[in-house]
Tab-separated table of N, CA and C in Angstrom:
chain	number	residue	atom	x	y	z
A	1	SER	N	14.997	-9.070	-23.534
A	1	SER	CA	15.419	-8.130	-24.471
A	1	SER	C	15.864	-6.824	-23.618
A	2	ASN	N	16.872	-6.280	-24.181
A	2	ASN	CA	17.398	-5.106	-23.421
A	2	ASN	C	16.848	-3.781	-24.313
A	3	GLU	N	15.877	-3.928	-25.193
A	3	GLU	CA	15.401	-2.781	-25.888
A	3	GLU	C	14.752	-1.798	-25.019
A	4	ALA	N	14.839	-0.511	-25.290
A	4	ALA	CA	14.275	0.577	-24.489
A	4	ALA	C	12.773	0.457	-24.385
A	5	SER	N	12.200	-0.101	-25.363
A	5	SER	CA	10.541	-0.225	-25.366
A	5	SER	C	10.211	-1.248	-24.301
A	6	GLN	N	11.117	-2.154	-23.778
A	6	GLN	CA	10.782	-3.182	-22.852
A	6	GLN	C	11.164	-2.749	-21.406
A	7	TRP	N	11.779	-1.596	-21.279
A	7	TRP	CA	12.111	-1.057	-19.861
A	7	TRP	C	10.977	-0.766	-19.139
A	8	GLY	N	11.150	-1.021	-17.784
A	8	GLY	CA	10.031	-0.713	-16.852
A	8	GLY	C	8.888	-1.553	-16.703
A	9	LYS	N	8.921	-2.718	-17.507
A	9	LYS	CA	7.824	-3.718	-17.558
A	9	LYS	C	7.988	-4.858	-16.481
A	10	GLY	N	9.045	-4.832	-15.789
A	10	GLY	CA	9.211	-5.847	-14.828
A	10	GLY	C	9.793	-7.216	-15.346
A	11	TYR	N	10.464	-7.218	-16.608
A	11	TYR	CA	10.964	-8.326	-17.020
A	11	TYR	C	12.316	-8.670	-16.218
A	12	GLU	N	13.093	-7.634	-15.971
A	12	GLU	CA	14.362	-7.790	-15.201
A	12	GLU	C	14.084	-8.465	-13.854
A	13	THR	N	13.083	-7.892	-13.145
A	13	THR	CA	12.691	-8.487	-11.864
A	13	THR	C	12.314	-9.875	-11.955
A	14	GLU	N	11.324	-10.185	-12.991
A	14	GLU	CA	10.939	-11.487	-13.170
A	14	GLU	C	12.017	-12.590	-13.627
A	15	GLY	N	12.860	-12.135	-14.277
A	15	GLY	CA	14.167	-12.948	-14.762
A	15	GLY	C	15.002	-13.253	-13.562
A	16	ALA	N	15.272	-12.116	-12.750
A	16	ALA	CA	16.062	-12.314	-11.490
A	16	ALA	C	15.404	-13.356	-10.556
A	17	GLN	N	14.097	-13.267	-10.331
A	17	GLN	CA	13.354	-14.083	-9.450
A	17	GLN	C	13.542	-15.618	-9.835
A	18	GLU	N	13.247	-15.912	-11.302
A	18	GLU	CA	13.402	-17.162	-11.830
A	18	GLU	C	14.956	-17.788	-11.711
A	19	SER	N	15.886	-16.817	-11.988
A	19	SER	CA	17.274	-17.349	-11.792
A	19	SER	C	17.518	-17.631	-10.367
A	20	TRP	N	17.157	-16.814	-9.355
A	20	TRP	CA	17.287	-17.109	-7.893
A	20	TRP	C	16.727	-18.384	-7.609
A	21	ALA	N	15.472	-18.683	-8.014
A	21	ALA	CA	14.705	-19.774	-7.709
A	21	ALA	C	15.367	-21.058	-8.194
A	22	TRP	N	16.039	-21.021	-9.400
A	22	TRP	CA	16.795	-22.159	-9.959
A	22	TRP	C	18.056	-22.333	-9.053
A	23	GLY	N	18.717	-21.196	-8.712
A	23	GLY	CA	19.965	-21.298	-8.038
A	23	GLY	C	19.815	-21.849	-6.549
A	24	VAL	N	18.662	-21.573	-5.970
A	24	VAL	CA	18.342	-22.032	-4.585
A	24	VAL	C	18.167	-23.520	-4.704
A	25	LYS	N	17.392	-24.005	-5.641
A	25	LYS	CA	17.170	-25.397	-5.848
A	25	LYS	C	18.412	-26.153	-6.240
A	26	ASN	N	19.247	-25.734	-7.110
A	26	ASN	CA	20.250	-26.438	-7.685
A	26	ASN	C	21.743	-26.213	-7.290
A	27	VAL	N	21.947	-25.061	-6.550
A	27	VAL	CA	23.269	-24.748	-6.201
A	27	VAL	C	23.427	-24.616	-4.773
A	28	ASP	N	24.409	-25.327	-4.182
A	28	ASP	CA	24.677	-25.319	-2.701
A	28	ASP	C	25.500	-24.137	-2.365
A	29	THR	N	24.925	-22.982	-2.000
A	29	THR	CA	25.615	-21.685	-1.884
A	29	THR	C	25.008	-20.954	-0.649
A	30	GLU	N	25.744	-20.373	0.023
A	30	GLU	CA	25.191	-19.488	1.184
A	30	GLU	C	24.504	-18.168	0.828
A	31	PHE	N	25.113	-17.652	-0.392
A	31	PHE	CA	24.546	-16.234	-0.783
A	31	PHE	C	24.097	-16.255	-2.274
A	32	ILE	N	23.172	-15.409	-2.612
A	32	ILE	CA	22.939	-15.188	-3.853
A	32	ILE	C	23.513	-13.582	-4.130
A	33	ILE	N	24.229	-13.491	-5.100
A	33	ILE	CA	24.794	-12.004	-5.313
A	33	ILE	C	24.338	-11.522	-6.694
A	34	SER	N	24.420	-10.212	-6.744
A	34	SER	CA	24.308	-9.479	-8.021
A	34	SER	C	25.404	-8.539	-8.021
A	35	VAL	N	26.163	-8.627	-9.299
A	35	VAL	CA	27.220	-7.786	-9.496
A	35	VAL	C	26.791	-6.633	-10.457
A	36	ILE	N	26.763	-5.384	-10.025
A	36	ILE	CA	26.127	-4.288	-10.749
A	36	ILE	C	27.122	-3.193	-10.917
A	37	HIS	N	27.079	-2.552	-11.996
A	37	HIS	CA	27.899	-1.383	-12.472
A	37	HIS	C	27.386	-0.235	-11.481
A	38	PRO	N	28.259	0.528	-10.897
A	38	PRO	CA	27.810	1.578	-9.900
A	38	PRO	C	26.759	2.542	-10.627
A	39	ASP	N	26.871	2.704	-11.859
A	39	ASP	CA	25.881	3.632	-12.530
A	39	ASP	C	24.648	3.029	-13.055
A	40	ASN	N	24.429	1.809	-12.673
A	40	ASN	CA	23.227	1.036	-13.119
A	40	ASN	C	22.127	1.116	-12.054
A	41	HIS	N	21.566	2.223	-11.862
A	41	HIS	CA	20.564	2.445	-10.713
A	41	HIS	C	19.305	1.642	-10.875
A	42	PRO	N	18.746	1.325	-12.151
A	42	PRO	CA	17.609	0.452	-12.138
A	42	PRO	C	17.883	-0.912	-11.643
A	43	SER	N	19.153	-1.479	-11.957
A	43	SER	CA	19.403	-2.798	-11.476
A	43	SER	C	19.638	-2.869	-10.026
A	44	LYS	N	20.213	-1.811	-9.367
A	44	LYS	CA	20.282	-1.700	-7.973
A	44	LYS	C	18.868	-1.784	-7.326
A	45	LYS	N	17.879	-1.016	-7.923
A	45	LYS	CA	16.565	-0.977	-7.352
A	45	LYS	C	15.905	-2.423	-7.505
A	46	VAL	N	16.148	-3.117	-8.590
A	46	VAL	CA	15.664	-4.592	-8.637
A	46	VAL	C	16.244	-5.465	-7.620
A	47	ALA	N	17.533	-5.248	-7.471
A	47	ALA	CA	18.199	-6.122	-6.288
A	47	ALA	C	17.613	-5.828	-4.926
A	48	GLN	N	17.427	-4.576	-4.748
A	48	GLN	CA	16.756	-4.189	-3.410
A	48	GLN	C	15.328	-4.596	-3.358
A	49	ARG	N	14.548	-4.520	-4.391
A	49	ARG	CA	13.196	-4.879	-4.465
A	49	ARG	C	13.096	-6.399	-4.068
A	50	LEU	N	14.074	-7.198	-4.589
A	50	LEU	CA	14.084	-8.638	-4.337
A	50	LEU	C	14.654	-8.981	-3.034
A	51	GLY	N	15.145	-8.151	-2.186
A	51	GLY	CA	15.629	-8.379	-0.797
A	51	GLY	C	17.036	-8.259	-0.688
A	52	GLU	N	17.817	-8.017	-1.737
A	52	GLU	CA	19.338	-7.878	-1.661
A	52	GLU	C	19.682	-6.480	-1.127
A	53	SER	N	20.813	-6.533	-0.412
A	53	SER	CA	21.326	-5.231	0.124
A	53	SER	C	22.785	-5.086	-0.275
A	54	TYR	N	23.267	-3.894	-0.383
A	54	TYR	CA	24.631	-3.488	-0.675
A	54	TYR	C	25.601	-4.305	0.246
A	55	SER	N	26.570	-4.982	-0.316
A	55	SER	CA	27.534	-5.638	0.403
A	55	SER	C	28.907	-4.931	0.390
A	56	HIS	N	29.386	-4.664	-0.708
A	56	HIS	CA	30.691	-3.981	-0.948
A	56	HIS	C	30.979	-3.716	-2.343
A	57	SER	N	32.086	-3.003	-2.668
A	57	SER	CA	32.587	-2.885	-4.167
A	57	SER	C	33.670	-3.810	-4.156
A	58	GLN	N	33.791	-4.127	-5.531
A	58	GLN	CA	34.879	-5.045	-5.835
A	58	GLN	C	35.154	-4.928	-7.335
A	59	LEU	N	36.495	-5.092	-7.733
A	59	LEU	CA	36.901	-5.115	-9.065
A	59	LEU	C	36.543	-6.447	-9.722
A	60	VAL	N	35.876	-6.235	-10.895
A	60	VAL	CA	35.423	-7.446	-11.729
A	60	VAL	C	35.950	-7.121	-13.108
A	61	LYS	N	36.908	-7.834	-13.582
A	61	LYS	CA	37.440	-7.638	-14.888
A	61	LYS	C	37.940	-6.286	-15.038
A	62	ASN	N	38.534	-5.641	-14.037
A	62	ASN	CA	39.076	-4.342	-14.036
A	62	ASN	C	38.148	-3.240	-14.040
A	63	ILE	N	36.737	-3.555	-13.602
A	63	ILE	CA	35.732	-2.600	-13.574
A	63	ILE	C	35.253	-2.660	-12.077
A	64	GLU	N	35.145	-1.480	-11.550
A	64	GLU	CA	34.608	-1.439	-10.114
A	64	GLU	C	33.177	-1.693	-10.131
A	65	CYS	N	32.743	-2.596	-9.412
A	65	CYS	CA	31.356	-3.001	-9.327
A	65	CYS	C	30.796	-2.977	-7.928
A	66	ASP	N	29.521	-2.791	-7.819
A	66	ASP	CA	28.826	-2.919	-6.475
A	66	ASP	C	28.289	-4.299	-6.420
A	67	ILE	N	28.506	-4.813	-5.205
A	67	ILE	CA	27.950	-6.291	-4.969
A	67	ILE	C	26.823	-6.133	-3.971
A	68	TYR	N	25.737	-6.617	-4.486
A	68	TYR	CA	24.478	-6.764	-3.560
A	68	TYR	C	24.280	-8.222	-3.349
A	69	ARG	N	23.824	-8.538	-2.097
A	69	ARG	CA	23.554	-10.096	-1.789
A	69	ARG	C	22.601	-10.285	-0.806
A	70	ILE	N	22.052	-11.513	-0.751
A	70	ILE	CA	21.053	-11.930	0.197
A	70	ILE	C	21.454	-13.303	0.548
A	71	SER	N	21.288	-13.656	1.635
A	71	SER	CA	21.653	-15.040	2.191
A	71	SER	C	20.572	-16.020	1.822
A	72	ARG	N	20.836	-17.261	1.754
A	72	ARG	CA	19.858	-18.329	1.407
A	72	ARG	C	18.824	-18.307	2.294
A	73	SER	N	19.047	-18.227	3.646
A	73	SER	CA	17.936	-18.161	4.520
A	73	SER	C	17.047	-16.929	4.465
A	74	GLU	N	17.627	-15.849	4.186
A	74	GLU	CA	16.882	-14.667	3.965
A	74	GLU	C	16.027	-14.730	2.806
A	75	TYR	N	16.614	-15.165	1.710
A	75	TYR	CA	15.888	-15.506	0.421
A	75	TYR	C	14.700	-16.379	0.638
A	76	GLU	N	14.897	-17.483	1.398
A	76	GLU	CA	13.800	-18.425	1.594
A	76	GLU	C	12.694	-17.826	2.570
A	77	MET	N	13.115	-17.059	3.392
A	77	MET	CA	12.183	-16.433	4.282
A	77	MET	C	11.196	-15.439	3.482
A	78	ILE	N	11.853	-14.729	2.722
A	78	ILE	CA	11.036	-13.723	1.827
A	78	ILE	C	10.303	-14.356	0.797
A	79	HIS	N	10.931	-15.213	0.034
A	79	HIS	CA	10.309	-15.632	-1.246
A	79	HIS	C	9.597	-17.036	-1.107
A	80	CYS	N	9.925	-17.841	-0.310
A	80	CYS	CA	9.241	-19.075	-0.152
A	80	CYS	C	7.985	-18.942	0.733
A	81	ASN	N	7.857	-17.940	1.617
A	81	ASN	CA	6.643	-17.706	2.370
A	81	ASN	C	5.577	-17.038	1.585
A	82	LYS	N	5.893	-16.483	0.324
A	82	LYS	CA	4.755	-15.835	-0.468
A	82	LYS	C	3.872	-16.761	-1.129
A	83	LYS	N	4.230	-18.079	-1.355
A	83	LYS	CA	3.474	-18.992	-2.011
A	83	LYS	C	2.332	-19.635	-1.119
């Protein structure tokens, strides 16, 4: 839910972690990326908390977005060693 009462409870971070875990298991890709509106500072913090770093800006559907990313090997090093 994107309701204000649910903000700050870690649901976005938990959802991102689950999405990444699924992607690493099921998609053959070198990078995991997050496409974030430049004004969405909470999402940038989540991306950084999960190990992503700013890569570049890019137009997405005519909206300038910030691209954060982490390589598969970086992801595995950070997240698979926690278990």
